[in-house]
Coordinates of C-alpha atoms and ligand atoms in Angstrom, one line a residue:
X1 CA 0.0 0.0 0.0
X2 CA 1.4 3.8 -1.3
X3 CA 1.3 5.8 1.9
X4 CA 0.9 9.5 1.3
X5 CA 1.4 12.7 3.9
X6 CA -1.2 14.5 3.1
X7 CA -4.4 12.2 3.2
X8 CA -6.9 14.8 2.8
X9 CA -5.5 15.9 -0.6
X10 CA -6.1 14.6 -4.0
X11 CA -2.6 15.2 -6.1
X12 CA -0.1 12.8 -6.7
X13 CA 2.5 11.0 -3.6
X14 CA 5.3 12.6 -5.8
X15 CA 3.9 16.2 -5.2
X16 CA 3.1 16.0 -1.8
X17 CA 6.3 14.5 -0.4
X18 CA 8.3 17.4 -2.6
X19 CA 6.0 19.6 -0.9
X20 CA 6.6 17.8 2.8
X21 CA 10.2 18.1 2.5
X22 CA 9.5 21.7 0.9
X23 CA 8.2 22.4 4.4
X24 CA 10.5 20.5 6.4
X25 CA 13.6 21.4 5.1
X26 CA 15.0 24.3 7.5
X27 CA 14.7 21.6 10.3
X28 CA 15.5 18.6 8.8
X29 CA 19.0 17.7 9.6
X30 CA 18.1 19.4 13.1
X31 CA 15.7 16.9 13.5
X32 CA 17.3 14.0 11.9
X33 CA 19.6 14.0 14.4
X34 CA 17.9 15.1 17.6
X35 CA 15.2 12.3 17.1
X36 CA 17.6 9.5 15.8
X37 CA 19.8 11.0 18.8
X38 CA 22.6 11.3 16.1
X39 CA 22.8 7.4 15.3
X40 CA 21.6 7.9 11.3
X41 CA 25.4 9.6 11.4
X42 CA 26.9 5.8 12.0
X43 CA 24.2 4.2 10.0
X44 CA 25.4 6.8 6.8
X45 CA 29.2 6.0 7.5
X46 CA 28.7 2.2 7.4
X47 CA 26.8 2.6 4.2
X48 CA 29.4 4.5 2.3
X49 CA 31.9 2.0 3.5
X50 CA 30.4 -0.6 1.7
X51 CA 31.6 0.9 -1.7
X52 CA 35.2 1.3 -0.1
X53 CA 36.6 -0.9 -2.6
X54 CA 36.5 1.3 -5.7
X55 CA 38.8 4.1 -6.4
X56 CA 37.9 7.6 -6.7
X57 CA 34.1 6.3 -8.3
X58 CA 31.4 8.8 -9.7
X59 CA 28.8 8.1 -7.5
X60 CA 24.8 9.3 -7.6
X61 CA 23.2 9.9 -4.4
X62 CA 19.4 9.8 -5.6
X63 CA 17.3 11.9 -3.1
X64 CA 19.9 13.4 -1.8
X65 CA 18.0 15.8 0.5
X66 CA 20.1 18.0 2.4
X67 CA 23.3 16.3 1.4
X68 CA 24.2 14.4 4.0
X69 CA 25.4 11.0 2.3
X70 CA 26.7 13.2 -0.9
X71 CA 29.4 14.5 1.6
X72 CA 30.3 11.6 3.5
X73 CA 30.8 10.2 0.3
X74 CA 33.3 12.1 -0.9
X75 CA 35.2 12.3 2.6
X76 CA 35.5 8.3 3.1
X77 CA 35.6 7.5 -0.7
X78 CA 37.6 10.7 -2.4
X79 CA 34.1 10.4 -4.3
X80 CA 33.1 12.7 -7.2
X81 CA 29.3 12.9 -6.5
X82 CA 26.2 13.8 -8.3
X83 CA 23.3 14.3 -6.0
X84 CA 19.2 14.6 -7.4
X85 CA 16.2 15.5 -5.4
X86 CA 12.9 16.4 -6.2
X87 CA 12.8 18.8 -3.2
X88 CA 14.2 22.4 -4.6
X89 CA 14.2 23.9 -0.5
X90 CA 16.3 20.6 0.5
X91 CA 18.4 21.1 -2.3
X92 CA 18.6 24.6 -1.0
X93 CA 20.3 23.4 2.0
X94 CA 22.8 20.9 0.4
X95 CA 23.9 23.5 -1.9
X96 CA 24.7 26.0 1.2
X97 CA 26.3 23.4 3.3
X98 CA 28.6 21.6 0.0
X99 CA 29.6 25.9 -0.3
X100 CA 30.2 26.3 3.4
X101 CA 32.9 23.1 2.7
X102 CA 34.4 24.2 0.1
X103 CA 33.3 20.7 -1.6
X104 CA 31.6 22.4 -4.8
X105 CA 33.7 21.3 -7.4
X106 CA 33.7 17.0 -5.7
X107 CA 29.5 17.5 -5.5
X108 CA 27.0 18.4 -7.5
X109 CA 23.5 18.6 -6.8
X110 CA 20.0 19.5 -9.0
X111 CA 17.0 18.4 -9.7
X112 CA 15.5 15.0 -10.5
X113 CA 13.2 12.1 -10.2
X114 CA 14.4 9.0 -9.4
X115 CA 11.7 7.5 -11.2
X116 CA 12.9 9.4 -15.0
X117 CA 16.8 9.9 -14.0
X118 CA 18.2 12.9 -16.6
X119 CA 21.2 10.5 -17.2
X120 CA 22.8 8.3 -19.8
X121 CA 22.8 4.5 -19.2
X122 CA 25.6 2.8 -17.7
X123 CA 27.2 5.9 -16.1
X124 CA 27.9 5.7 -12.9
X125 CA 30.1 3.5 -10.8
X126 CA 27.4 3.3 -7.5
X127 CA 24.0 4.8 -6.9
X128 CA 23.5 5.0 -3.1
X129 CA 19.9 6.6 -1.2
X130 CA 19.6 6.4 2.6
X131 CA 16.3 7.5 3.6
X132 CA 14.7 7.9 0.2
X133 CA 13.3 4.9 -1.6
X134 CA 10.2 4.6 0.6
X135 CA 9.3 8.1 -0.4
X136 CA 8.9 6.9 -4.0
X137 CA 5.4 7.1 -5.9
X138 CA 6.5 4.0 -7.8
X139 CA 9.3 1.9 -6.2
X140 CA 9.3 -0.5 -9.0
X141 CA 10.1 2.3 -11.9
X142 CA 12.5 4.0 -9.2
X143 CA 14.9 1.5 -8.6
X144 CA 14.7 0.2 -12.9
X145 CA 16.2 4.0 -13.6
X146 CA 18.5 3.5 -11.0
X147 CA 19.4 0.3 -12.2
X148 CA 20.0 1.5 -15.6
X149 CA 22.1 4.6 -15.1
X150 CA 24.8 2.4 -13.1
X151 CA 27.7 0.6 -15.0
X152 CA 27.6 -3.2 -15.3
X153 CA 29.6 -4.5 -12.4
X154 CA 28.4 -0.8 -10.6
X155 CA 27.0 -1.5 -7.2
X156 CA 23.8 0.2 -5.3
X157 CA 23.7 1.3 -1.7
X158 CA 20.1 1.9 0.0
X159 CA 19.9 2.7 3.7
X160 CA 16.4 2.6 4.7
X161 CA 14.1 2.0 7.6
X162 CA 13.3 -1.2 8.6
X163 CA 11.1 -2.9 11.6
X164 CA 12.8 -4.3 14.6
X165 CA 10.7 -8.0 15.4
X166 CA 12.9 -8.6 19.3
X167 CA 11.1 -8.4 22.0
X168 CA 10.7 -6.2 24.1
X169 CA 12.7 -3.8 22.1
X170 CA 10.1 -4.2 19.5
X171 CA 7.7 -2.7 21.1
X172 CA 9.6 -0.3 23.1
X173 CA 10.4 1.4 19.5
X174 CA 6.9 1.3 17.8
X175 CA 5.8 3.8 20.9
X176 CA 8.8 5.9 20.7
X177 CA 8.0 5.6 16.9
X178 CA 4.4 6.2 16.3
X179 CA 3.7 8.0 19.2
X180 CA 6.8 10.4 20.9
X181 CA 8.1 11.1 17.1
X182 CA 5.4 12.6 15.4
X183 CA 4.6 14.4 18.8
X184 CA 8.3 16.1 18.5
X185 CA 8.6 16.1 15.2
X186 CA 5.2 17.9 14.7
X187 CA 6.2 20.7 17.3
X188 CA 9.6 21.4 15.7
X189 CA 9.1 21.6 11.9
X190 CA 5.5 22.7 12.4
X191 CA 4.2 20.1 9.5
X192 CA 2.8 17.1 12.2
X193 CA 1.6 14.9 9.1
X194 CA 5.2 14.7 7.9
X195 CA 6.2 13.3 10.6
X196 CA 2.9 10.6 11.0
X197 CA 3.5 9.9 7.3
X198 CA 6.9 8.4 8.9
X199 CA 6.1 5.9 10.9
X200 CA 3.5 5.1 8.8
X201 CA 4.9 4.8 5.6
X202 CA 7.9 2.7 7.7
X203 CA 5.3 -0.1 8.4
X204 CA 3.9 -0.3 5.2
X205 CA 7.0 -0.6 3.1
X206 CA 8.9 -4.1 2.4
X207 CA 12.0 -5.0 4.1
X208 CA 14.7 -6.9 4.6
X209 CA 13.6 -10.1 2.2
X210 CA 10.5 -8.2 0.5
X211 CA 13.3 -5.5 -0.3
X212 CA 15.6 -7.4 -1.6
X213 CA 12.8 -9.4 -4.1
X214 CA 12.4 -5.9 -5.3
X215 CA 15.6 -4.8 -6.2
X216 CA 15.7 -8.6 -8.5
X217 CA 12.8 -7.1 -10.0
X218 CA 14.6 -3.9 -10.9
X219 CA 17.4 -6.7 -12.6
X220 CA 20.0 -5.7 -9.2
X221 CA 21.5 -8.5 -7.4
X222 CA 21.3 -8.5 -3.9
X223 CA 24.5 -8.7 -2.1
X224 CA 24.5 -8.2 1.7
X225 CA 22.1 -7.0 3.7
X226 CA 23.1 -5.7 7.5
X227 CA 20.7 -4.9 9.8
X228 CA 21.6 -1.7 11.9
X229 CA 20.7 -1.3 15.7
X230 CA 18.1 -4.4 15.9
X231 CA 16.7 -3.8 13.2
X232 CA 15.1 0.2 12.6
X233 CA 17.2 0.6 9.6
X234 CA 18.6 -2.4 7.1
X235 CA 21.5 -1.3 4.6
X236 CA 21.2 -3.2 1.2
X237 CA 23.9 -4.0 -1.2
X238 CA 23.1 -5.0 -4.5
X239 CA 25.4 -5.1 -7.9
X240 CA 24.2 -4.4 -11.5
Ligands
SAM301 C1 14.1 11.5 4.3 S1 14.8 12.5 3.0 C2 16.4 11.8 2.9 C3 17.5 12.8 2.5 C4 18.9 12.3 2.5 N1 19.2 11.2 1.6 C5 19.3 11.9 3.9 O1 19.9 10.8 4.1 O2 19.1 12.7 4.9 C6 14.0 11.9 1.6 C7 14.3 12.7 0.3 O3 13.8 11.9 -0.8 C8 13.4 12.9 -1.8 N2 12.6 12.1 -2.8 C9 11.4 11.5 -2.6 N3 11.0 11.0 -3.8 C10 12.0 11.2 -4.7 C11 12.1 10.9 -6.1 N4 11.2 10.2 -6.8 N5 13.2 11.3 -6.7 C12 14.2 12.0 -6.1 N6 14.1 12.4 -4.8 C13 13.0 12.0 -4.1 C14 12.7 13.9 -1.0 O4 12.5 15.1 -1.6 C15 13.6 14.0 0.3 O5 14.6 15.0 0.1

């Protein structure tokens, strides 16, 4: 089932999660951080360091948001990167933080759908997205493109929230999830449905096995797949 923020409105998932993180995006990585109490830092550093084995690659970091996994790529991997979003006030704040770096000429970052990449086949060396493929309006068509712009051999990082199953910790998390989370993160950025369209849109997405049957349907072959702190996010690996 397609999850979307806004239910009372009629247009499309794409245009109202560009227009959520439109909204959100001055307090995002505030946010991010605060109510992840900084551990989506460790969970983006051990998805870049999957790719360590390739040399100075040409990466695309497909919704790259604020830029987060754009720039760690390039400081663990000497990565020339290419970041797309569909969010033009994310890509706001990417653009100022790559300047504030001094990392504009290593990263790129405009506009674009993951679901109709502006690229040529075969031309990057690894497509990563942490936090983005559950936002798609059509997974399926989504992670095709991004199988199509990588090179043959290229490999595909997604970091992406998963659901913990250990008791009691399970349960533990779905309060803190579904009930403190939207609660703070309603407050903060001032948009409460973003942050119930989280958990929700968390619980109805496919992971860990259901992911990976996915990205064989978008002709990817799944690699590894490493769970991160019991289970709220998985890390997928996959080679074209
Ligand atoms: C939760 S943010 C993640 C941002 C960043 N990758 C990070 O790790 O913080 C999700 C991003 O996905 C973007 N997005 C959603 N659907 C997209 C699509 N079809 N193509 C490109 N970006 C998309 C949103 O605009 C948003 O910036």
């Amino acid at each position: 089932m397609s999850v979307k923020p806004y239910k009372e409105e009629t247009s499309s998932k794409k245009q109202q999660v560009a227009n959520m993180f439109n909204n959100i995006a001055g307090k995002y990585d505030f946010l991010n951080h605060f109510l992840s109490m900084g551990i989506d830092k460790k969970w983006r550093k051990k998805a870049i360091d999957l790719l360590k084995d390739l040399k100075s690659p040409h990466i695309l970091d497909v919704a790259t948001g604020t830029g987060d996994l754009a720039i760690m790529a390039h400081k663990r991997l000497g990565a020339n990167v290419t970041g797309v979003d569909i969010s033009t006030q994310m890509l706001k704040v990417a653009e100022k933080k790559i300047y504030e770096k001094g990392l504009e000429t290593f990263i790129k970052v405009k506009e674009g759908d993951s679901e109709s990449l502006p690229f040529e086949d075969n031309t990057f060396d690894a497509v990563t997205v942490a936090f983005g493929v559950r936002n798609y309006e059509n997974l399926d068509k989504g992670l095709t493109e991004m199988a199509r712009v990588l090179k043959p051999g290229g490999k595909m990082v997604i970091l992406e929230f998963s659901r913990p199953s250990a008791f009691p910790f399970k349960q533990l998390y779905f309060f803190y999830f579904k009930h403190m989370l939207p609660f703070f993160g309603g407050v903060i950025s001032k948009d409460k449905a973003a942050y119930e369209y989280l958990p929700e849109s968390v619980l109805n997405f496919p992971d860990g096995e259901a992911f990976d049957a996915e990205l064989k349907k978008a002709g990817m072959k799944p690699l590894k797949r490493e769970k991160q702190t019991l289970g709220i996010a998985t890390i997928y690996l996959a080679k074209k």
